[in-house]
Short mmCIF file of C-alpha atoms in Angstrom, two decimals:
data_model
loop_
_atom_site.label_atom_id
_atom_site.label_comp_id
_atom_site.label_asym_id
_atom_site.label_seq_id
_atom_site.Cartn_x
_atom_site.Cartn_y
_atom_site.Cartn_z
CA MET C 41 9.20 -32.36 93.96
CA THR C 42 6.25 -32.08 91.57
CA ALA C 43 7.39 -31.29 88.03
CA THR C 44 6.54 -27.87 86.66
CA ASP C 45 3.85 -28.23 84.00
CA ALA C 46 5.09 -26.27 80.97
CA ALA C 47 1.75 -26.59 79.20
CA GLN C 48 -0.14 -25.16 82.18
CA LEU C 49 2.37 -22.34 82.41
CA THR C 50 1.90 -21.66 78.68
CA ALA C 51 -1.86 -21.47 79.21
CA ASP C 52 -1.44 -19.11 82.15
CA LEU C 53 0.81 -16.86 80.05
CA ILE C 54 -1.59 -16.86 77.08
CA ARG C 55 -4.33 -15.65 79.43
CA CYS C 56 -2.19 -12.56 80.12
CA PRO C 57 -3.14 -10.07 77.34
CA SER C 58 0.41 -8.84 76.79
CA VAL C 59 0.10 -7.15 73.40
CA THR C 60 3.23 -5.03 72.84
CA PRO C 61 4.09 -3.03 74.92
CA THR C 62 1.53 -4.04 77.58
CA GLU C 63 2.95 -6.35 80.26
CA GLY C 64 -0.46 -7.92 80.88
CA GLY C 65 0.62 -9.84 83.98
CA ALA C 66 2.93 -12.26 82.16
CA LEU C 67 6.19 -11.14 83.75
CA VAL C 68 4.54 -10.79 87.15
CA LEU C 69 3.48 -14.44 86.87
CA LEU C 70 6.94 -15.61 85.83
CA GLU C 71 8.71 -13.60 88.51
CA LYS C 72 6.49 -15.17 91.17
CA GLN C 73 7.23 -18.72 90.00
CA LEU C 74 10.95 -18.16 89.52
CA SER C 75 11.37 -16.41 92.86
CA ALA C 76 9.62 -19.31 94.60
CA ALA C 77 12.19 -21.66 93.02
CA GLY C 78 15.12 -19.68 94.40
CA PHE C 79 15.90 -17.40 91.45
CA ASP C 80 17.05 -13.87 92.21
CA CYS C 81 14.76 -11.69 90.12
CA ALA C 82 14.80 -8.06 89.08
CA ARG C 83 12.50 -6.04 86.90
CA VAL C 84 14.46 -4.12 84.30
CA ASP C 85 11.68 -1.88 82.99
CA ARG C 86 12.52 0.98 80.65
CA GLY C 87 10.09 3.45 79.16
CA GLU C 88 6.80 1.67 78.52
CA VAL C 89 8.52 -1.73 78.30
CA SER C 90 8.61 -4.36 81.05
CA ASN C 91 11.55 -6.78 81.29
CA LEU C 92 12.54 -9.52 83.71
CA PHE C 93 15.97 -10.74 84.78
CA ALA C 94 16.28 -13.94 86.82
CA ARG C 95 19.39 -15.78 88.01
CA TRP C 96 19.85 -18.98 89.97
CA GLY C 97 23.34 -19.63 91.31
CA ASP C 98 26.35 -17.48 92.02
CA LYS C 99 26.68 -14.15 90.27
CA GLY C 100 29.52 -14.06 87.76
CA HIS C 101 30.02 -17.83 87.67
CA ALA C 102 32.25 -18.89 84.79
CA LYS C 103 29.72 -21.53 83.76
CA THR C 104 26.43 -19.70 83.30
CA PHE C 105 23.77 -20.88 80.86
CA GLY C 106 21.35 -18.25 79.59
CA PHE C 107 17.87 -18.37 78.09
CA ASN C 108 16.27 -15.44 76.29
CA GLY C 109 12.69 -14.94 75.17
CA HIS C 110 9.71 -12.62 75.10
CA THR C 111 6.17 -12.56 76.47
CA ASP C 112 4.83 -9.73 74.34
CA VAL C 113 2.64 -10.70 71.40
CA VAL C 114 1.38 -9.10 68.21
CA PRO C 115 -2.20 -7.76 68.08
CA VAL C 116 -5.07 -10.20 67.65
CA GLY C 117 -6.25 -8.69 64.38
CA ASP C 118 -9.80 -9.56 63.38
CA GLU C 119 -11.04 -11.20 66.57
CA ALA C 120 -14.24 -12.27 64.80
CA ALA C 121 -12.13 -14.50 62.54
CA TRP C 122 -10.83 -16.50 65.51
CA THR C 123 -12.59 -19.75 66.42
CA ALA C 124 -11.24 -19.52 69.98
CA ASP C 125 -10.74 -16.73 72.51
CA PRO C 126 -7.30 -15.28 71.60
CA PHE C 127 -6.48 -15.05 75.31
CA GLY C 128 -8.39 -18.11 76.48
CA ALA C 129 -5.78 -20.89 75.98
CA GLU C 130 -8.55 -23.25 74.90
CA ILE C 131 -7.44 -26.84 74.22
CA ARG C 132 -9.19 -28.80 71.46
CA GLU C 133 -8.05 -32.31 70.51
CA GLY C 134 -4.66 -31.79 72.15
CA ILE C 135 -4.01 -28.38 70.56
CA MET C 136 -3.85 -25.15 72.56
CA PHE C 137 -5.14 -21.97 70.90
CA GLY C 138 -4.23 -18.39 71.71
CA ARG C 139 -2.14 -15.40 70.74
CA GLY C 140 1.44 -16.22 71.67
CA ALA C 141 0.85 -19.99 71.75
CA THR C 142 3.69 -20.43 69.27
CA ASP C 143 5.45 -17.06 69.34
CA MET C 144 6.58 -17.47 72.00
CA LYS C 145 4.88 -18.00 75.34
CA SER C 146 5.27 -21.75 74.94
CA GLY C 147 9.02 -21.34 74.49
CA VAL C 148 9.30 -19.12 77.58
CA ALA C 149 7.17 -21.54 79.59
CA ALA C 150 9.28 -24.50 78.44
CA PHE C 151 12.63 -23.00 79.37
CA ALA C 152 11.32 -21.52 82.63
CA ALA C 153 9.84 -24.88 83.62
CA ALA C 154 13.01 -26.72 82.61
CA ALA C 155 15.18 -24.31 84.60
CA ILE C 156 12.97 -24.46 87.72
CA ASP C 157 12.89 -28.27 87.77
CA PHE C 158 16.59 -28.56 87.00
CA VAL C 159 17.83 -26.35 89.85
CA SER C 160 15.28 -27.86 92.24
CA ASN C 161 16.15 -31.51 91.52
CA THR C 162 19.86 -31.38 90.62
CA PRO C 163 21.36 -28.04 91.67
CA PRO C 164 24.24 -27.47 89.24
CA GLU C 165 27.74 -26.20 89.84
CA GLY C 166 27.18 -22.96 87.99
CA ALA C 167 24.38 -20.52 87.26
CA ILE C 168 21.35 -20.12 85.03
CA ILE C 169 20.15 -16.73 83.79
CA LEU C 170 16.79 -15.97 82.20
CA THR C 171 16.28 -12.69 80.33
CA ILE C 172 12.66 -12.17 79.29
CA THR C 173 11.45 -9.06 77.51
CA GLY C 174 8.16 -7.43 76.64
CA ASP C 175 9.48 -5.62 73.57
CA GLU C 176 10.52 -8.18 70.94
CA GLU C 177 7.44 -7.69 68.76
CA GLY C 178 7.68 -3.90 69.03
CA ASP C 179 10.53 -1.53 68.33
CA ALA C 180 12.95 -3.73 70.33
CA VAL C 181 14.63 -0.61 71.70
CA ASP C 182 13.86 -1.01 75.40
CA GLY C 183 13.70 -4.80 75.66
CA THR C 184 16.60 -7.23 75.38
CA THR C 185 18.95 -4.29 74.81
CA ALA C 186 17.95 -2.91 78.23
CA LEU C 187 18.45 -6.34 79.81
CA LEU C 188 21.93 -6.68 78.31
CA GLU C 189 22.86 -3.20 79.53
CA TYR C 190 21.64 -4.24 82.97
CA LEU C 191 23.86 -7.34 82.84
CA ASP C 192 26.88 -5.19 82.01
CA THR C 193 26.09 -2.67 84.75
CA GLU C 194 25.61 -5.40 87.36
CA ASN C 195 28.63 -7.43 86.22
CA GLU C 196 26.35 -10.33 85.31
CA ARG C 197 27.45 -12.61 82.49
CA MET C 198 25.99 -15.41 80.43
CA SER C 199 28.61 -17.82 79.09
CA VAL C 200 26.26 -18.98 76.31
CA CYS C 201 22.63 -18.27 75.50
CA LEU C 202 19.73 -20.08 73.86
CA VAL C 203 16.86 -18.02 72.43
CA GLY C 204 13.60 -19.97 72.51
CA GLU C 205 12.00 -18.55 69.34
CA PRO C 206 10.12 -20.98 67.06
CA THR C 207 12.70 -22.23 64.55
CA CYS C 208 11.22 -25.34 62.93
CA PRO C 209 9.37 -24.91 59.60
CA ASN C 210 7.21 -28.04 59.62
CA GLU C 211 8.40 -30.72 62.04
CA MET C 212 9.67 -30.52 65.59
CA GLY C 213 13.45 -30.72 65.69
CA GLU C 214 14.22 -30.09 62.01
CA MET C 215 15.96 -26.70 62.31
CA MET C 216 17.90 -24.48 64.67
CA LYS C 217 19.32 -21.03 64.02
CA ILE C 218 23.01 -20.28 64.37
CA GLY C 219 22.73 -16.78 62.93
CA ARG C 220 20.41 -14.33 61.24
CA ARG C 221 20.49 -12.06 58.24
CA GLY C 222 20.70 -8.34 58.77
CA SER C 223 17.68 -6.15 58.08
CA LEU C 224 17.65 -2.64 56.68
CA THR C 225 14.84 -0.38 55.50
CA ALA C 226 15.56 2.66 53.31
CA TYR C 227 13.12 5.53 52.73
CA PHE C 228 13.60 7.66 49.60
CA THR C 229 12.13 11.05 48.66
CA PHE C 230 12.50 12.76 45.29
CA THR C 231 11.18 16.32 44.94
CA GLY C 232 10.57 18.13 41.64
CA ILE C 233 8.18 20.87 40.54
CA GLN C 234 4.41 20.40 40.33
CA GLY C 235 2.68 21.28 37.07
CA HIS C 236 -0.02 20.54 34.53
CA SER C 237 0.34 17.19 32.79
CA ALA C 238 -0.40 18.89 29.44
CA TYR C 239 2.68 21.08 29.90
CA PRO C 240 5.36 18.72 31.27
CA HIS C 241 8.14 21.08 30.14
CA ARG C 242 6.95 23.54 32.82
CA ALA C 243 7.20 20.94 35.58
CA LYS C 244 9.87 18.63 36.92
CA ASN C 245 8.44 15.14 37.39
CA PRO C 246 10.06 13.11 40.20
CA LEU C 247 8.32 9.83 39.24
CA PRO C 248 10.56 8.77 36.31
CA ALA C 249 13.62 9.45 38.45
CA MET C 250 12.24 7.34 41.29
CA ALA C 251 11.30 4.57 38.86
CA ARG C 252 14.87 4.56 37.50
CA LEU C 253 16.27 4.36 41.02
CA MET C 254 13.95 1.53 42.06
CA ASP C 255 14.84 -0.39 38.89
CA ARG C 256 18.56 0.02 39.48
CA LEU C 257 18.23 -1.10 43.09
CA SER C 258 15.96 -4.08 42.46
CA SER C 259 17.78 -5.37 39.36
CA HIS C 260 21.17 -5.38 41.09
CA THR C 261 22.48 -8.75 42.36
CA LEU C 262 23.79 -8.08 45.83
CA ASP C 263 25.66 -11.39 46.16
CA ALA C 264 25.39 -15.12 45.51
CA GLY C 265 25.25 -16.22 49.14
CA THR C 266 27.96 -17.49 51.49
CA ASP C 267 28.80 -20.71 53.31
CA HIS C 268 26.10 -20.20 55.94
CA PHE C 269 23.79 -17.64 54.31
CA ASP C 270 21.48 -17.50 51.32
CA ALA C 271 21.86 -14.65 48.84
CA SER C 272 20.89 -11.22 50.13
CA THR C 273 17.56 -9.84 48.93
CA LEU C 274 16.19 -6.37 48.18
CA ALA C 275 12.45 -5.75 47.86
CA VAL C 276 10.72 -2.55 46.76
CA VAL C 277 7.77 -2.40 49.15
CA THR C 278 6.10 0.89 48.16
CA MET C 279 6.37 3.75 45.65
CA ASP C 280 3.72 6.45 45.73
CA THR C 281 2.89 10.13 45.38
CA GLY C 282 -0.55 10.41 46.94
CA ASN C 283 -1.69 12.09 43.74
CA PRO C 284 -5.42 11.57 42.92
CA ALA C 285 -5.41 13.80 39.82
CA THR C 286 -4.62 12.61 36.29
CA ASN C 287 -3.87 16.09 34.98
CA VAL C 288 -1.31 17.04 37.63
CA ILE C 289 2.37 16.19 37.69
CA PRO C 290 3.15 15.81 41.43
CA ALA C 291 6.00 17.57 43.13
CA GLU C 292 7.07 14.66 45.30
CA CYS C 293 7.48 10.89 45.11
CA ARG C 294 8.37 8.53 47.93
CA ALA C 295 9.54 4.93 47.92
CA THR C 296 10.71 2.33 50.44
CA VAL C 297 12.88 -0.75 50.09
CA ASN C 298 13.74 -3.51 52.55
CA ILE C 299 17.02 -5.42 52.37
CA ARG C 300 17.79 -8.70 54.14
CA PHE C 301 21.54 -9.11 53.93
CA ASN C 302 24.19 -11.68 54.75
CA ASP C 303 27.73 -11.34 56.07
CA VAL C 304 29.07 -10.04 52.75
CA HIS C 305 27.57 -6.68 53.68
CA SER C 306 27.02 -4.33 56.59
CA GLY C 307 24.32 -1.77 57.10
CA ALA C 308 26.90 0.94 56.47
CA SER C 309 28.20 -0.54 53.21
CA LEU C 310 24.67 -0.94 51.84
CA THR C 311 23.79 2.60 52.88
CA ASP C 312 26.84 3.95 51.04
CA TRP C 313 25.92 1.96 47.91
CA MET C 314 22.33 3.24 47.88
CA GLN C 315 23.39 6.84 48.53
CA LYS C 316 25.72 6.67 45.52
CA LEU C 317 22.85 5.55 43.27
CA VAL C 318 20.51 8.20 44.71
CA ASP C 319 23.05 10.93 43.98
CA GLU C 320 23.63 9.70 40.42
CA VAL C 321 19.90 9.55 39.56
CA ALA C 322 19.19 12.90 41.22
CA ASP C 323 22.03 14.58 39.34
CA ASP C 324 20.89 13.12 36.01
CA SER C 325 17.24 14.12 36.48
CA GLY C 326 17.65 17.40 38.34
CA VAL C 327 15.36 16.50 41.25
CA GLU C 328 16.12 17.01 44.90
CA SER C 329 16.72 13.82 46.86
CA GLY C 330 16.55 12.52 50.39
CA MET C 331 17.25 9.15 51.97
CA ALA C 332 16.75 7.87 55.50
CA VAL C 333 17.88 4.42 56.62
CA LYS C 334 16.83 2.29 59.58
CA ILE C 335 19.09 -0.67 60.36
CA SER C 336 17.16 -3.18 62.47
CA GLY C 337 20.15 -5.46 62.92
CA GLU C 338 23.41 -6.57 61.35
CA SER C 339 23.93 -10.11 60.10
CA PHE C 340 25.71 -12.46 62.49
CA ILE C 341 26.66 -16.07 62.94
CA THR C 342 27.75 -18.25 65.83
CA PRO C 343 30.11 -20.66 64.03
CA PRO C 344 29.21 -24.35 64.42
CA GLY C 345 30.91 -25.64 67.55
CA PRO C 346 30.30 -26.68 71.17
CA LEU C 347 27.06 -24.72 71.66
CA SER C 348 25.36 -25.82 68.43
CA ASP C 349 26.63 -29.37 69.00
CA LEU C 350 25.11 -29.38 72.50
CA VAL C 351 21.71 -28.20 71.30
CA ALA C 352 21.68 -30.44 68.22
CA ALA C 353 22.51 -33.53 70.30
CA ALA C 354 19.67 -32.80 72.74
CA VAL C 355 17.21 -32.22 69.90
CA GLN C 356 18.26 -35.45 68.19
CA ALA C 357 17.93 -37.41 71.42
CA GLU C 358 14.40 -36.14 72.10
CA THR C 359 12.99 -35.97 68.55
CA GLY C 360 15.06 -38.40 66.48
CA ARG C 361 15.91 -35.54 64.08
CA THR C 362 19.26 -33.85 63.64
CA PRO C 363 18.44 -30.16 63.18
CA GLU C 364 19.66 -28.22 60.17
CA LEU C 365 21.94 -25.34 61.15
CA SER C 366 20.21 -22.38 59.51
CA THR C 367 20.40 -18.60 59.23
CA SER C 368 17.05 -18.21 57.44
CA GLY C 369 14.06 -16.14 58.48
CA GLY C 370 13.68 -12.65 59.84
CA THR C 371 15.35 -10.97 62.78
CA SER C 372 15.18 -11.95 66.45
CA ASP C 373 16.64 -10.69 69.71
CA ALA C 374 19.59 -13.00 69.13
CA ARG C 375 20.97 -10.08 67.09
CA PHE C 376 21.50 -8.25 70.38
CA VAL C 377 22.60 -11.23 72.48
CA LYS C 378 25.41 -12.07 70.03
CA ASN C 379 27.30 -9.00 71.29
CA HIS C 380 27.25 -10.48 74.81
CA CYS C 381 28.01 -14.19 74.30
CA PRO C 382 27.67 -17.06 71.79
CA VAL C 383 23.99 -17.56 70.97
CA VAL C 384 21.81 -20.02 69.07
CA GLU C 385 18.05 -20.39 68.71
CA PHE C 386 15.83 -23.42 69.00
CA GLY C 387 12.10 -23.70 69.53
CA LEU C 388 8.79 -24.94 68.23
CA VAL C 389 7.28 -25.27 64.77
CA GLY C 390 6.33 -21.75 63.73
CA LYS C 391 3.65 -22.32 61.09
CA THR C 392 0.85 -20.51 62.97
CA MET C 393 2.76 -17.61 64.54
CA HIS C 394 1.07 -14.22 64.08
CA LYS C 395 -1.92 -15.92 62.41
CA VAL C 396 -5.58 -16.07 63.32
CA ASP C 397 -6.11 -19.12 65.57
CA GLU C 398 -2.41 -19.30 66.48
CA ASN C 399 -1.93 -22.67 68.19
CA VAL C 400 0.51 -25.24 69.50
CA PRO C 401 0.17 -28.99 70.09
CA VAL C 402 0.34 -29.53 73.85
CA ALA C 403 2.66 -32.51 73.34
CA GLN C 404 5.18 -30.22 71.63
CA ILE C 405 5.34 -27.95 74.68
CA HIS C 406 6.28 -30.92 76.88
CA GLN C 407 8.77 -32.11 74.26
CA LEU C 408 10.38 -28.69 74.12
CA LYS C 409 10.74 -28.64 77.90
CA ASP C 410 12.41 -32.08 77.70
CA ILE C 411 14.87 -30.76 75.11
CA TYR C 412 15.75 -27.74 77.23
CA SER C 413 16.11 -29.96 80.31
CA ARG C 414 18.49 -32.26 78.45
CA ILE C 415 20.53 -29.27 77.28
CA LEU C 416 20.92 -28.07 80.87
CA THR C 417 21.84 -31.54 82.09
CA GLU C 418 24.52 -31.98 79.46
CA TYR C 419 25.86 -28.45 79.80
CA PHE C 420 26.44 -28.79 83.51
CA ALA C 421 27.53 -32.45 83.40
#
């Protein structure tokens, strides 16, 4: 059988303009190829989001390897700043350009190609499941979460899962993810009484109170890190009133902070801590207060063991590098998969993701497919 060309599949996917939440033809293309290879496929669309489930092998098999990824991409941005068509998949000197080239149509193409060739050439005793969403770059409400709910409803089960996000900072094979920090955004509102700046005693200024709160939050050391996580971080990302006048004390001030936290904390414990500080500052200053919190994901870790050993060995065999086991970076859909089964992440070098002229060396796409193929071979050996 002719091998599935992962680079060609990457190019075909890039040419699908699947900016979140538009499907753009990407999942239609994948479903066609996977179905032709004997995968049972189902669209698991919810709301405006398109998702694809594909399984080869017996349903509910005790040895089922899963891949997870996404075909949606972030907006192009300033298209005039690109030197290549963002959806053209142009190749120059062995490098393919296009939105999603790195994040993460190449990863999806590599694991889809590896899975198709593997089941076609050496049908395993077991099953392979692919869950591919169109909502990772968006709100992530109707994407992988919908797929996992579908798995539960249909009594489908992945034994382990590999998420194909780009994980390597500079060189292919140098890093894999065995966990991720949690992410939380808090929105604060302090309300006082508007007045003339020449008569501050007749007003109640919410700005000093908000400044005190932001200082207390940002100067606090959350922790010193743990065995597998760096120290948690808190960043004040905005504080404003929308007040254009210099002779007016505004009635309201708003501020936002973002926290990336390790396994010392939970979203709930951090929310309780912030609410305590809000109440203290509001009581001292006499302003009215409000706080809203959005928890994008809790921290998690898949402890080093059989799954990380399997992936690390395949990476070392194909690249000559033993990947660092890391929990760095932002969030990914692994934060949802970890509730279903053990999960790790490994993929390409991510230096150009979300940038103008996002690109990937074609050779790296083939190398990634080889790594995924080796993982499947060893898992089912």
